[in-house]
Each structure stands twice: as C-alpha cells, then as structure tokens.
Short mmCIF file of C-alpha atoms in Angstrom, two decimals:
data_model
loop_
_atom_site.label_atom_id
_atom_site.label_comp_id
_atom_site.label_asym_id
_atom_site.label_seq_id
_atom_site.Cartn_x
_atom_site.Cartn_y
_atom_site.Cartn_z
CA MET A 1 150.41 -133.48 164.97
CA ASP A 2 152.98 -131.76 162.73
CA ALA A 3 153.94 -133.39 159.44
CA LEU A 4 157.47 -132.06 159.91
CA ALA A 5 159.07 -130.53 162.99
CA LEU A 6 162.63 -129.31 163.39
CA VAL A 7 163.33 -128.36 167.00
CA GLY A 8 166.33 -126.53 168.43
CA ILE A 9 168.51 -127.09 165.36
CA HIS A 10 172.15 -126.01 165.66
CA LYS A 11 174.62 -126.20 162.78
CA SER A 12 178.07 -124.68 162.34
CA PHE A 13 180.84 -125.13 159.79
CA PRO A 14 184.20 -124.97 161.63
CA ASP A 15 186.21 -124.95 158.40
CA THR A 16 184.73 -121.61 157.41
CA GLY A 17 183.94 -120.27 160.87
CA THR A 18 180.26 -120.00 159.98
CA VAL A 19 177.47 -120.53 162.51
CA ALA A 20 174.47 -121.15 160.26
CA LEU A 21 171.79 -122.14 162.79
CA SER A 22 171.56 -121.40 166.51
CA GLY A 23 168.54 -123.26 167.85
CA ALA A 24 166.17 -122.82 164.91
CA ASP A 25 162.62 -124.24 165.06
CA LEU A 26 160.21 -124.99 162.23
CA ARG A 27 156.88 -126.79 162.44
CA VAL A 28 154.83 -127.56 159.33
CA ALA A 29 151.32 -129.04 159.40
CA ARG A 30 149.68 -131.37 156.90
CA GLY A 31 147.71 -129.48 154.27
CA GLU A 32 149.81 -126.34 154.73
CA ILE A 33 152.16 -124.23 152.65
CA HIS A 34 154.64 -122.82 155.13
CA ALA A 35 157.01 -120.09 153.92
CA LEU A 36 160.51 -119.90 155.37
CA VAL A 37 162.05 -116.45 154.87
CA GLY A 38 165.05 -114.43 156.00
CA GLU A 39 167.99 -112.42 154.78
CA ASN A 40 170.69 -114.02 152.65
CA GLY A 41 172.77 -116.14 155.01
CA ALA A 42 170.05 -116.39 157.65
CA GLY A 43 170.22 -120.20 157.50
CA LYS A 44 167.22 -121.07 155.33
CA SER A 45 169.02 -123.36 152.89
CA THR A 46 170.96 -125.01 155.71
CA LEU A 47 167.73 -125.80 157.55
CA ALA A 48 166.24 -127.17 154.32
CA ARG A 49 169.26 -129.41 153.74
CA ILE A 50 169.01 -130.75 157.28
CA ALA A 51 165.30 -131.49 156.83
CA CYS A 52 166.15 -133.43 153.67
CA GLY A 53 168.99 -135.50 155.09
CA MET A 54 171.78 -133.71 153.23
CA LEU A 55 173.33 -132.32 156.41
CA ALA A 56 173.30 -133.62 159.97
CA PRO A 57 172.52 -131.13 162.74
CA ASP A 58 175.09 -130.59 165.48
CA ARG A 59 172.24 -130.53 168.00
CA GLY A 60 168.46 -130.61 167.88
CA GLY A 61 165.84 -133.03 166.68
CA ILE A 62 163.72 -133.86 163.63
CA GLU A 63 160.25 -135.37 163.79
CA VAL A 64 158.23 -136.66 160.83
CA ARG A 65 154.53 -137.22 161.54
CA GLY A 66 155.23 -137.30 165.27
CA SER A 67 158.10 -139.80 165.18
CA ALA A 68 161.73 -138.85 165.86
CA VAL A 69 164.06 -139.53 162.94
CA ALA A 70 167.81 -139.30 162.28
CA PHE A 71 168.61 -139.04 158.60
CA ARG A 72 171.98 -140.28 157.38
CA SER A 73 171.39 -139.38 153.74
CA ARG A 74 168.98 -137.75 151.32
CA ARG A 75 167.70 -141.22 150.47
CA ASP A 76 166.64 -141.70 154.12
CA ALA A 77 164.60 -138.50 153.91
CA GLU A 78 163.02 -139.61 150.63
CA ARG A 79 162.00 -142.90 152.23
CA ALA A 80 160.34 -140.85 154.98
CA GLY A 81 158.34 -138.99 152.32
CA ILE A 82 160.38 -135.77 152.15
CA GLY A 83 161.26 -134.42 148.70
CA LEU A 84 163.66 -131.57 147.98
CA VAL A 85 163.65 -129.10 145.11
CA PRO A 86 167.06 -127.43 145.63
CA GLN A 87 167.99 -123.87 144.75
CA TYR A 88 170.82 -125.07 142.55
CA SER A 89 170.44 -128.01 140.23
CA MET A 90 171.71 -131.35 141.51
CA LEU A 91 170.81 -133.25 138.36
CA ALA A 92 173.32 -135.44 136.53
CA GLU A 93 174.07 -133.34 133.47
CA GLY A 94 175.07 -136.25 131.26
CA LEU A 95 171.75 -138.06 131.77
CA THR A 96 168.35 -137.33 130.29
CA VAL A 97 165.48 -135.87 132.27
CA ALA A 98 163.80 -139.28 132.42
CA GLN A 99 167.00 -140.95 133.64
CA ASN A 100 167.39 -138.34 136.37
CA ILE A 101 163.80 -138.75 137.48
CA SER A 102 164.10 -142.54 137.65
CA LEU A 103 167.63 -142.56 139.11
CA GLY A 104 167.68 -145.06 141.97
CA HIS A 105 164.19 -146.27 141.00
CA GLU A 106 164.93 -147.49 137.49
CA PRO A 107 162.18 -149.46 135.71
CA ARG A 108 163.44 -152.88 134.55
CA ARG A 109 162.58 -155.32 131.81
CA LEU A 110 162.70 -158.93 132.88
CA GLY A 111 164.00 -157.69 136.20
CA LEU A 112 167.43 -157.06 134.67
CA PHE A 113 167.56 -154.47 131.91
CA TYR A 114 166.92 -150.73 132.26
CA ASP A 115 163.67 -149.92 130.46
CA SER A 116 164.41 -146.53 128.89
CA ARG A 117 161.11 -146.37 127.01
CA ARG A 118 159.10 -146.89 130.15
CA ALA A 119 161.21 -144.34 132.04
CA GLU A 120 160.64 -141.74 129.30
CA TYR A 121 156.93 -142.56 129.10
CA GLU A 122 156.45 -142.22 132.86
CA ALA A 123 158.44 -138.97 132.95
CA ALA A 124 156.46 -137.56 130.01
CA MET A 125 153.15 -138.50 131.63
CA LEU A 126 154.24 -136.90 134.89
CA ALA A 127 155.27 -133.72 133.08
CA GLN A 128 151.99 -133.61 131.16
CA ARG A 129 149.98 -134.21 134.32
CA TYR A 130 151.48 -131.18 136.04
CA GLY A 131 151.73 -128.94 133.00
CA PHE A 132 155.50 -128.80 132.51
CA SER A 133 157.08 -128.67 129.06
CA VAL A 134 160.54 -130.11 129.68
CA PRO A 135 161.19 -133.00 127.24
CA ALA A 136 161.66 -136.35 128.97
CA ASP A 137 164.35 -137.43 126.50
CA ALA A 138 166.39 -134.20 126.67
CA VAL A 139 169.90 -134.37 128.11
CA VAL A 140 170.10 -132.11 131.16
CA ALA A 141 173.33 -130.44 129.95
CA ALA A 142 171.38 -129.08 126.96
CA LEU A 143 168.60 -127.54 129.09
CA GLY A 144 168.29 -123.92 130.12
CA PRO A 145 167.95 -122.90 133.79
CA SER A 146 164.15 -122.83 133.66
CA GLN A 147 163.81 -126.35 132.27
CA ARG A 148 166.36 -127.67 134.76
CA ARG A 149 164.17 -126.34 137.55
CA GLU A 150 161.17 -128.11 136.03
CA ALA A 151 163.14 -131.37 135.97
CA GLU A 152 164.12 -130.94 139.63
CA ILE A 153 160.49 -130.41 140.61
CA LEU A 154 159.36 -133.42 138.61
CA ARG A 155 162.07 -135.57 140.18
CA ALA A 156 160.86 -134.71 143.68
CA MET A 157 157.27 -135.45 142.74
CA ALA A 158 158.18 -138.79 141.23
CA ARG A 159 159.32 -139.99 144.66
CA GLY A 160 155.75 -139.70 145.95
CA ALA A 161 156.70 -137.27 148.69
CA ASP A 162 153.91 -135.79 150.81
CA ILE A 163 156.36 -133.35 152.46
CA LEU A 164 158.02 -131.05 149.93
CA VAL A 165 160.84 -128.59 150.59
CA LEU A 166 161.22 -126.03 147.79
CA ASP A 167 164.28 -123.76 147.98
CA GLU A 168 163.77 -120.61 145.85
CA PRO A 169 161.73 -122.57 143.28
CA THR A 170 160.66 -119.57 141.19
CA SER A 171 164.00 -117.76 141.03
CA ILE A 172 164.40 -118.70 137.36
CA LEU A 173 160.74 -119.21 136.40
CA ASP A 174 158.66 -116.69 134.51
CA GLU A 175 155.23 -115.62 135.69
CA SER A 176 153.33 -118.17 133.63
CA GLU A 177 155.53 -121.01 134.91
CA THR A 178 155.20 -119.63 138.43
CA ARG A 179 151.41 -119.68 138.19
CA THR A 180 151.56 -123.29 136.97
CA LEU A 181 153.74 -124.20 139.95
CA PHE A 182 151.45 -122.38 142.37
CA ASP A 183 148.39 -124.18 141.01
CA LEU A 184 150.19 -127.46 141.53
CA LEU A 185 151.25 -126.61 145.07
CA ARG A 186 147.69 -125.62 145.97
CA ARG A 187 146.42 -128.94 144.64
CA LEU A 188 149.03 -130.78 146.67
CA ARG A 189 148.06 -128.81 149.75
CA ALA A 190 144.40 -129.68 149.22
CA ALA A 191 145.44 -133.34 149.04
CA GLY A 192 147.12 -133.05 152.45
CA ALA A 193 150.73 -132.38 151.52
CA ALA A 194 152.99 -130.33 153.81
CA ILE A 195 155.07 -127.83 151.85
CA VAL A 196 158.02 -125.76 153.03
CA TYR A 197 158.44 -122.86 150.63
CA ILE A 198 161.67 -120.81 150.73
CA SER A 199 161.63 -117.53 148.83
CA HIS A 200 162.66 -113.88 148.97
CA ARG A 201 159.69 -112.67 146.96
CA ALA A 202 157.27 -111.11 149.39
CA ARG A 203 154.43 -110.85 146.90
CA GLU A 204 154.42 -114.53 146.00
CA ILE A 205 154.88 -115.60 149.63
CA LEU A 206 151.79 -113.67 150.71
CA ASP A 207 149.85 -114.95 147.70
CA LEU A 208 150.72 -118.60 148.33
CA ALA A 209 151.61 -119.32 151.95
CA ASP A 210 149.35 -120.10 154.90
CA ARG A 211 151.99 -119.31 157.53
CA VAL A 212 155.40 -117.61 157.48
CA THR A 213 158.42 -118.30 159.68
CA VAL A 214 161.13 -115.62 159.70
CA LEU A 215 164.73 -116.68 160.29
CA ARG A 216 167.28 -114.16 161.52
CA ASP A 217 170.87 -115.02 162.41
CA GLY A 218 170.05 -118.73 162.49
CA VAL A 219 167.10 -118.40 164.87
CA ALA A 220 163.36 -118.46 164.14
CA LEU A 221 162.34 -114.92 164.99
CA THR A 222 158.58 -115.42 164.65
CA THR A 223 155.88 -117.46 162.93
CA LEU A 224 152.78 -115.62 161.71
CA ALA A 225 149.74 -116.27 159.55
CA ALA A 226 150.39 -114.84 156.10
CA GLY A 227 147.12 -112.92 156.36
CA GLN A 228 148.61 -110.84 159.18
CA LEU A 229 151.27 -109.36 156.90
CA ASP A 230 151.62 -107.10 153.90
CA GLU A 231 154.65 -106.81 151.63
CA CYS A 232 156.23 -103.95 153.52
CA GLY A 233 155.60 -105.58 156.90
CA LEU A 234 157.18 -108.83 155.76
CA ALA A 235 160.17 -106.98 154.31
CA GLU A 236 160.68 -105.17 157.63
CA LEU A 237 160.62 -108.47 159.52
CA ILE A 238 163.23 -109.92 157.17
CA ALA A 239 165.51 -106.85 157.23
CA PRO A 240 164.31 -104.10 159.59
CA THR A 241 166.54 -101.29 158.31
CA GLY A 242 165.15 -99.80 155.14
CA ALA A 243 164.00 -103.02 153.52
CA CYS A 244 160.95 -101.26 152.10
CA ALA A 245 162.99 -98.65 150.35
CA SER A 246 162.93 -98.75 146.58
CA GLY A 247 162.46 -96.37 143.72
CA ARG A 248 164.75 -94.75 141.19
CA ASP A 249 166.96 -91.73 141.29
CA GLY A 250 166.76 -89.33 138.43
CA ALA A 251 169.39 -89.59 135.74
CA SER A 252 170.88 -87.04 133.37
CA ALA A 253 170.24 -87.24 129.65
CA PRO A 254 171.91 -90.25 128.00
CA GLY A 255 175.06 -89.76 125.95
CA GLN A 256 176.63 -91.57 123.02
CA PRO A 257 175.65 -95.05 121.78
CA VAL A 258 177.68 -97.80 123.44
CA LEU A 259 175.91 -101.09 122.64
CA GLN A 260 174.15 -101.40 119.29
CA PHE A 261 172.08 -104.13 117.65
CA LEU A 262 171.54 -103.56 113.94
CA GLY A 263 169.23 -106.15 112.38
CA ALA A 264 170.80 -108.79 114.61
CA GLU A 265 169.45 -112.33 114.23
CA ALA A 266 170.51 -115.53 115.97
CA GLY A 267 168.43 -118.69 116.23
CA PRO A 268 164.96 -117.69 117.49
CA LEU A 269 165.95 -114.05 118.04
CA GLY A 270 165.44 -111.16 115.73
CA PRO A 271 165.82 -109.19 113.77
CA VAL A 272 166.63 -106.83 116.65
CA ASP A 273 167.45 -103.13 116.48
CA LEU A 274 168.45 -101.69 119.83
CA VAL A 275 170.75 -98.94 121.08
CA VAL A 276 171.96 -98.54 124.67
CA ARG A 277 173.61 -95.18 125.37
CA SER A 278 175.97 -94.07 128.08
CA GLY A 279 174.22 -92.83 131.20
CA GLU A 280 171.01 -94.81 130.70
CA ILE A 281 169.46 -98.12 131.75
CA VAL A 282 167.58 -100.01 129.05
CA GLY A 283 165.44 -102.83 130.39
CA VAL A 284 164.15 -105.86 128.50
CA ALA A 285 161.49 -108.04 130.13
CA ALA A 286 160.55 -111.47 128.88
CA PHE A 287 159.28 -114.83 129.95
CA ALA A 288 161.62 -117.77 129.46
CA GLY A 289 161.38 -119.33 126.03
CA ASN A 290 161.24 -116.03 124.15
CA ALA A 291 164.93 -115.98 123.16
CA MET A 292 166.04 -114.02 126.22
CA ASP A 293 169.03 -116.34 126.66
CA THR A 294 170.07 -115.66 123.06
CA LEU A 295 169.77 -111.90 123.59
CA GLU A 296 171.95 -112.24 126.69
CA ASP A 297 174.59 -114.22 124.79
CA LEU A 298 174.74 -111.65 122.00
CA SER A 299 174.87 -108.71 124.41
CA ALA A 300 177.79 -110.22 126.33
CA GLY A 301 179.69 -111.37 123.26
CA VAL A 302 179.32 -115.03 124.16
CA ARG A 303 177.73 -115.61 120.76
CA LEU A 304 177.93 -113.78 117.45
CA PRO A 305 174.81 -113.05 115.37
CA ASP A 306 173.96 -115.21 112.38
CA ARG A 307 172.97 -112.06 110.50
CA GLY A 308 173.21 -108.37 111.25
CA THR A 309 175.58 -106.71 113.70
CA VAL A 310 176.13 -106.43 117.45
CA ALA A 311 178.72 -103.82 118.34
CA ALA A 312 180.11 -102.18 121.47
CA PHE A 313 182.13 -98.97 121.45
CA GLY A 314 181.90 -99.03 117.67
CA LEU A 315 183.58 -102.44 117.37
CA SER A 316 181.83 -105.69 116.44
CA MET A 317 181.87 -108.26 119.22
CA ASP A 318 184.32 -110.53 117.39
CA ARG A 319 186.88 -107.70 117.50
CA LEU A 320 186.19 -106.68 121.09
CA ARG A 321 187.61 -108.30 124.19
CA ARG A 322 184.39 -108.88 126.11
CA ARG A 323 186.10 -109.36 129.45
CA GLY A 324 188.14 -106.20 129.24
CA HIS A 325 187.90 -103.60 131.96
CA ARG A 326 185.26 -101.64 130.05
CA ILE A 327 182.52 -104.29 130.20
CA ALA A 328 180.80 -105.82 133.24
CA TYR A 329 178.72 -108.96 132.78
CA ILE A 330 176.42 -110.41 135.45
CA PRO A 331 174.99 -113.58 133.87
CA THR A 332 171.82 -115.51 134.60
CA ASP A 333 173.96 -118.60 135.21
CA ARG A 334 176.01 -117.25 138.13
CA GLU A 335 177.66 -120.57 138.89
CA GLY A 336 178.50 -121.61 135.33
CA ARG A 337 179.57 -118.24 133.93
CA GLY A 338 180.02 -115.89 136.85
CA MET A 339 182.25 -117.76 139.29
CA SER A 340 184.36 -120.80 140.05
CA LEU A 341 182.62 -122.70 142.85
CA ARG A 342 185.71 -124.64 143.89
CA SER A 343 187.94 -121.57 144.07
CA SER A 344 188.06 -119.44 147.18
CA LEU A 345 185.77 -116.51 147.79
CA ARG A 346 188.88 -114.30 147.64
CA ASP A 347 189.96 -115.56 144.22
CA ASN A 348 186.42 -115.21 142.87
CA VAL A 349 186.18 -111.62 144.07
CA LEU A 350 189.57 -110.77 142.56
CA ALA A 351 189.03 -112.64 139.27
CA GLY A 352 190.12 -110.45 136.39
CA ARG A 353 192.42 -108.29 138.47
CA LEU A 354 194.97 -110.81 139.77
CA SER A 355 197.47 -109.57 137.17
CA GLY A 356 197.55 -106.28 139.05
CA TYR A 357 199.48 -107.87 141.93
CA SER A 358 203.16 -108.67 141.87
CA PRO A 359 204.18 -112.29 142.50
CA VAL A 360 205.46 -111.26 145.94
CA GLU A 361 202.16 -109.54 146.82
CA TYR A 362 200.10 -112.48 145.68
CA ALA A 363 202.28 -115.02 147.47
CA ALA A 364 202.05 -113.00 150.69
CA ARG A 365 198.26 -112.73 150.21
CA LYS A 366 198.07 -109.70 152.49
CA THR A 367 197.21 -107.04 149.90
CA PRO A 368 194.91 -109.23 147.76
CA HIS A 369 193.16 -110.45 150.91
CA ALA A 370 192.53 -106.89 152.13
CA ASP A 371 191.27 -105.80 148.71
CA ALA A 372 188.95 -108.82 148.43
CA LEU A 373 187.62 -108.24 151.94
CA ALA A 374 186.84 -104.60 151.21
CA LEU A 375 185.15 -105.42 147.92
CA ALA A 376 183.04 -108.20 149.46
CA LYS A 377 182.06 -105.87 152.31
CA SER A 378 180.88 -103.23 149.82
CA MET A 379 178.03 -105.55 148.79
CA ASP A 380 177.61 -107.28 152.19
CA VAL A 381 178.95 -110.62 150.95
CA GLN A 382 179.14 -112.86 154.02
CA GLY A 383 181.70 -115.65 154.02
CA HIS A 384 185.25 -116.64 154.90
CA MET A 385 187.74 -115.39 152.29
CA ALA A 386 189.57 -118.73 152.12
CA ALA A 387 186.42 -120.86 151.90
CA PRO A 388 185.31 -122.24 148.52
CA ALA A 389 182.63 -120.18 146.82
CA GLU A 390 180.31 -123.19 146.80
CA ALA A 391 179.92 -122.69 150.57
CA LEU A 392 178.15 -119.37 149.96
CA SER A 393 174.38 -119.04 150.06
CA GLY A 394 172.60 -118.19 146.83
CA GLY A 395 172.16 -114.52 147.66
CA ASN A 396 175.80 -114.15 148.62
CA ARG A 397 176.87 -115.67 145.31
CA GLN A 398 174.75 -113.11 143.52
CA ARG A 399 176.20 -110.25 145.54
CA LEU A 400 179.75 -111.51 144.97
CA VAL A 401 179.37 -111.35 141.19
CA LEU A 402 177.70 -107.93 141.35
CA ALA A 403 180.41 -106.52 143.64
CA ARG A 404 183.26 -107.78 141.44
CA GLU A 405 181.78 -106.70 138.11
CA LEU A 406 180.55 -103.25 139.14
CA ASP A 407 183.79 -102.40 140.96
CA LYS A 408 185.56 -101.97 137.61
CA ARG A 409 183.84 -98.63 136.91
CA PRO A 410 182.60 -100.20 133.66
CA GLU A 411 181.44 -98.30 130.62
CA LEU A 412 179.00 -101.06 129.62
CA VAL A 413 177.04 -103.26 132.03
CA VAL A 414 175.06 -106.29 130.87
CA VAL A 415 173.10 -107.71 133.81
CA ALA A 416 170.60 -110.57 133.70
CA ASN A 417 168.00 -111.08 136.43
CA PRO A 418 169.72 -108.72 138.90
CA SER A 419 167.50 -109.48 141.91
CA GLN A 420 167.49 -113.26 141.51
CA GLY A 421 167.76 -114.87 144.96
CA LEU A 422 168.10 -111.58 146.87
CA ASP A 423 166.16 -110.58 149.96
CA PRO A 424 164.47 -107.13 149.93
CA ALA A 425 167.37 -105.26 151.56
CA ALA A 426 169.97 -106.91 149.34
CA ARG A 427 167.83 -106.27 146.26
CA SER A 428 167.56 -102.58 147.14
CA LYS A 429 171.34 -102.34 147.51
CA ALA A 430 172.01 -104.27 144.29
CA LEU A 431 169.65 -102.10 142.27
CA GLY A 432 171.24 -99.04 143.84
CA ALA A 433 174.66 -100.21 142.66
CA ILE A 434 173.34 -100.64 139.12
CA ARG A 435 171.86 -97.14 139.17
CA LYS A 436 175.18 -95.81 140.45
CA ALA A 437 176.95 -97.36 137.45
CA ARG A 438 174.49 -95.56 135.18
CA ASP A 439 174.97 -92.27 137.03
CA GLN A 440 178.73 -92.64 136.58
CA GLY A 441 178.20 -92.79 132.84
CA ALA A 442 177.86 -96.50 132.08
CA ALA A 443 175.47 -97.84 129.49
CA VAL A 444 173.39 -100.49 131.25
CA LEU A 445 171.32 -103.27 129.68
CA VAL A 446 169.07 -105.12 132.14
CA LEU A 447 167.47 -108.39 131.05
CA SER A 448 164.97 -109.88 133.48
CA GLN A 449 162.07 -112.27 133.89
CA ASP A 450 160.95 -110.23 136.90
CA PRO A 451 158.83 -107.24 135.80
CA ASP A 452 159.70 -105.44 139.06
CA ASP A 453 163.37 -105.26 138.00
CA ILE A 454 162.45 -103.49 134.78
CA ARG A 455 159.91 -101.23 136.45
CA ASP A 456 162.35 -100.18 139.19
CA LEU A 457 165.44 -99.71 137.02
CA ALA A 458 164.75 -98.91 133.38
CA ASP A 459 164.86 -95.48 131.79
CA ARG A 460 163.60 -97.13 128.60
CA ALA A 461 161.90 -100.52 128.53
CA PHE A 462 161.06 -103.27 126.04
CA VAL A 463 159.18 -106.55 126.06
CA LEU A 464 160.77 -109.49 124.24
CA TYR A 465 158.19 -111.86 122.81
CA ARG A 466 158.89 -114.65 120.35
CA GLY A 467 162.26 -113.13 119.60
CA LYS A 468 160.90 -109.66 118.78
CA LEU A 469 161.32 -106.46 120.81
CA LYS A 470 158.37 -104.20 121.55
CA PRO A 471 159.04 -100.82 123.22
CA ILE A 472 156.81 -99.89 126.14
CA ASP A 473 156.16 -96.42 127.48
CA SER A 474 156.11 -95.31 131.13
CA GLU A 475 152.36 -95.82 131.50
CA GLU A 476 152.59 -99.38 130.17
CA ALA A 477 155.55 -100.09 132.47
CA GLY A 478 153.27 -99.71 135.47
CA GLY A 479 151.30 -102.73 134.28
CA LEU A 480 154.25 -104.66 132.95
CA SER A 481 153.17 -107.98 134.44
CA ALA A 482 149.81 -107.75 132.72
CA LEU A 483 151.46 -106.63 129.49
CA LEU A 484 153.78 -109.63 129.51
CA THR A 485 150.90 -111.97 130.24
CA GLY A 486 148.88 -110.44 127.43
CA ALA A 487 151.73 -110.97 124.99
CA ARG A 488 151.42 -114.71 125.45
CA THR A 489 147.71 -114.94 124.73
#
C-alpha cells in the first residue's frame, strides 16, 4: 500500500492559459525517498502543491495510506500527516521562528495565554535535535535565505508529518547544511517516513533517492530505481537535447580592471583585495555564513564598506549609479531584489528600459509586448506575458532575471548562485549566456554556494571562508567541494 498516491492529476490555469498537469501519476511508498524531477515548468511544484492541499486538481484522485482524500486546504493535508517544505518561503516575516513553527498549534498557559517561552524552548530543542542553527527567537525578516529554509523545514517537522514533500530544499543550502539535511531524511526514511524530494541536482538525487519519477509536459514519463541511472542518463531523461553538455569556451586575455576591492571591510567581511577585469570571470565559492551575502551587497553597491574601497569603472560605489546600463545584477534573492512578483511578466522583463518607449507605444503595448516576448524567448522563459510573475515556476523566475540583466550588453556582471533552481538544460544555457557576456568584454563576478558553478565558469577562482578570500589554482578547482569542506574543519 502506497503512503501517498496521486493518480491521473490534471490541472490548468485558465487565467494564464497554462496547462500544468495532464494526467500525472506519482506513487510513494513508506520508508522511501522518491525524487520528482523534470524541466522547469514540467509541473513538479504544481503537483507538490496539490499533494499538500494548496491547490485542488481539476481531475484525478489523491490517496493517503490507501484511503481517498479531498483536501480543501493545507491544514487538511497537515492533519493527514503531509508536511510541505516549499521552494519559496511562506513564513510570516514579522513573527519569530518559534512563532512560525507553533502557528496554529500555539502552546498556552492556563489554557488562555500564548506561552512564548515554551514555544521558543520547543523550537530550540527541535532545531538542536536535527542539527540546525537557526535561532528560535529570531524574527524571520532578519534571516538570510539559508536560515529561512531551515525554519521552513523545522516547521514541517513540528507538525509530526510522516509524509514530507520537499520542493528544491537545497537550492540555498551549502554542502555542509545539505549533508545535515540528507542525514535527517535518511533517518526519517529508516523510521518509515515517505518523502517526495523535488530537485534539479542530479548528483544529490542519485545520492539520496530510492526511486525517481520524471515529469515532462505535465505527464509522468517514467519511474525508475535511482540505481539504474547515472548523472548523464538522468539529465537526458529530464531534457533529451544536449542536457549533458557543459564545459567552458576559451576566453581571450582579460583587459582593464572594472571592479576593485581595496582593503574593503564590512561586518564579518574583510579586509578584501580583489580585482575583476574586463573579459574575465572571477568566481568566489563559499558556504553560507562566511560573509558571502556581505560580499554580494558590496559588489552590487547595495552596501558601502565600513573601511576600504569598492569601486567600479574607477568610481566608488557611492558615486556610481548601480542600476545604470553598464551593470547587470542577478541577486541570490530573486524575488526580493530581482523582480516584482505582483507585476506582469512583461513589466518584469522590461524593467529598467520602460523609459525607452513613448507614452503612445507603452499605452498601445504592441512594441513593448513584442520586445518582452522576444527577450523571454531568448532564455526559454515560459509564461503568459500578462500574468503576474508570481505565477512563474522557480526556474522560470531565474531565467527571467538572467534574460533581462544580460540583455543590456553590460560591462560588469555580478551574479549570485547562477544555476539555483535550474534543470540541466536550463543551467547549460544560463552558464552559456554568462560566458557570452565575458566574451563580449564584460567583467563578471560569480558568487556561488555550488562548487560546480565556479568550476564550470571561473577563469580565476577564490574560496571565501570566515570573511577572508583564498585564491585557488586550476588543480585545486577540480576538488573544490573537498577544498571548501576542508576549510571548515
């Protein structure tokens, strides 16, 4: 008997003209980690939301432990023992981690008053039990992406679910945090839990999963034992046209300095000395918690250094218009910094260039619509131009920001975690676009928690550890994962 079965699931969104699922099936056994994979827009997140009561299917059925169910809300699914760890945070930002974890299940004193101490104690004990470091009393709005993911995972566990649905859970976790999560999931599997694991990362899927179901165009193409696949074979199932292609093109010698750090210090970062020249890609790899977010802020001009200098084109960042046409910025926080979720896909694609249209052109929409459509198509962004950007899948959001920023023919590109949430084919295309920017003369700084990004892109590479940069040579880059791990010990 399956712990969770979704049979013949259909789901469309008439407002956007999107058919997300066309008879998809998924069966997950007790004591199993079952990976759900597919290209961006294949329907993975939609299927996960249906399993967790957040969407109702148009047709098809859901069974939990052999019994047919019809969820009307996420709470119904939680009562049935299904917990969701979503791709994008759904935590209440104004509440603490403990308050989010206990939301709807608040501990009471005398049956009346919210017991904040008990809530924080229980959250802290839960975090300690599973090896997470997120503070129970921290307000969610003050947390970075990695700690928000930890809080989401803890919240699902606090509900006592024995069926877990994890949507891209490691997209913003470093390797150490990923190993901690994997250890936990294996313990839960040994205890009989059923786990649906959605990810684009072939290596971690094959390391973790027992079985793999491949979605394509809203239909389950096949289900195979993970042991029957290798990374290339899985990539070809997900995207059969060149998904295994990778590698770097050669680049000419770099030119003049464009982005310069001279003794720059800010909070836990520094001092940092770094130069990124035109026509080169400089990569910086780091686990979360090593001041990577601070380095990103300084590089993009979001923050000024406390001491030292950060300059671009010979001008300090306080004198430079960061969002001018010369600089492209693809942030880690795509939703918060890279796009407006409630605005249309068209307006998000054209952000920063709307002033180039006359009032008559913009009112008529014809020319802006055609330009936005062409730009979205260049990076295979799939979605209705008039639909809000929040309707896009995670991978499509990533591609939207990449397409818009790199279309400017920038002279400086600052890109954080470029392959986050992308399937193998989309990742190959995204990395190709970044290389093209370099080959056209841009200075490119790549910051990533994924060693593969640095290995596949960088002409020069560094490791950031405890706020300090260490250069690595080409031989060390081949073992970048081990080098990063070693830096922590």
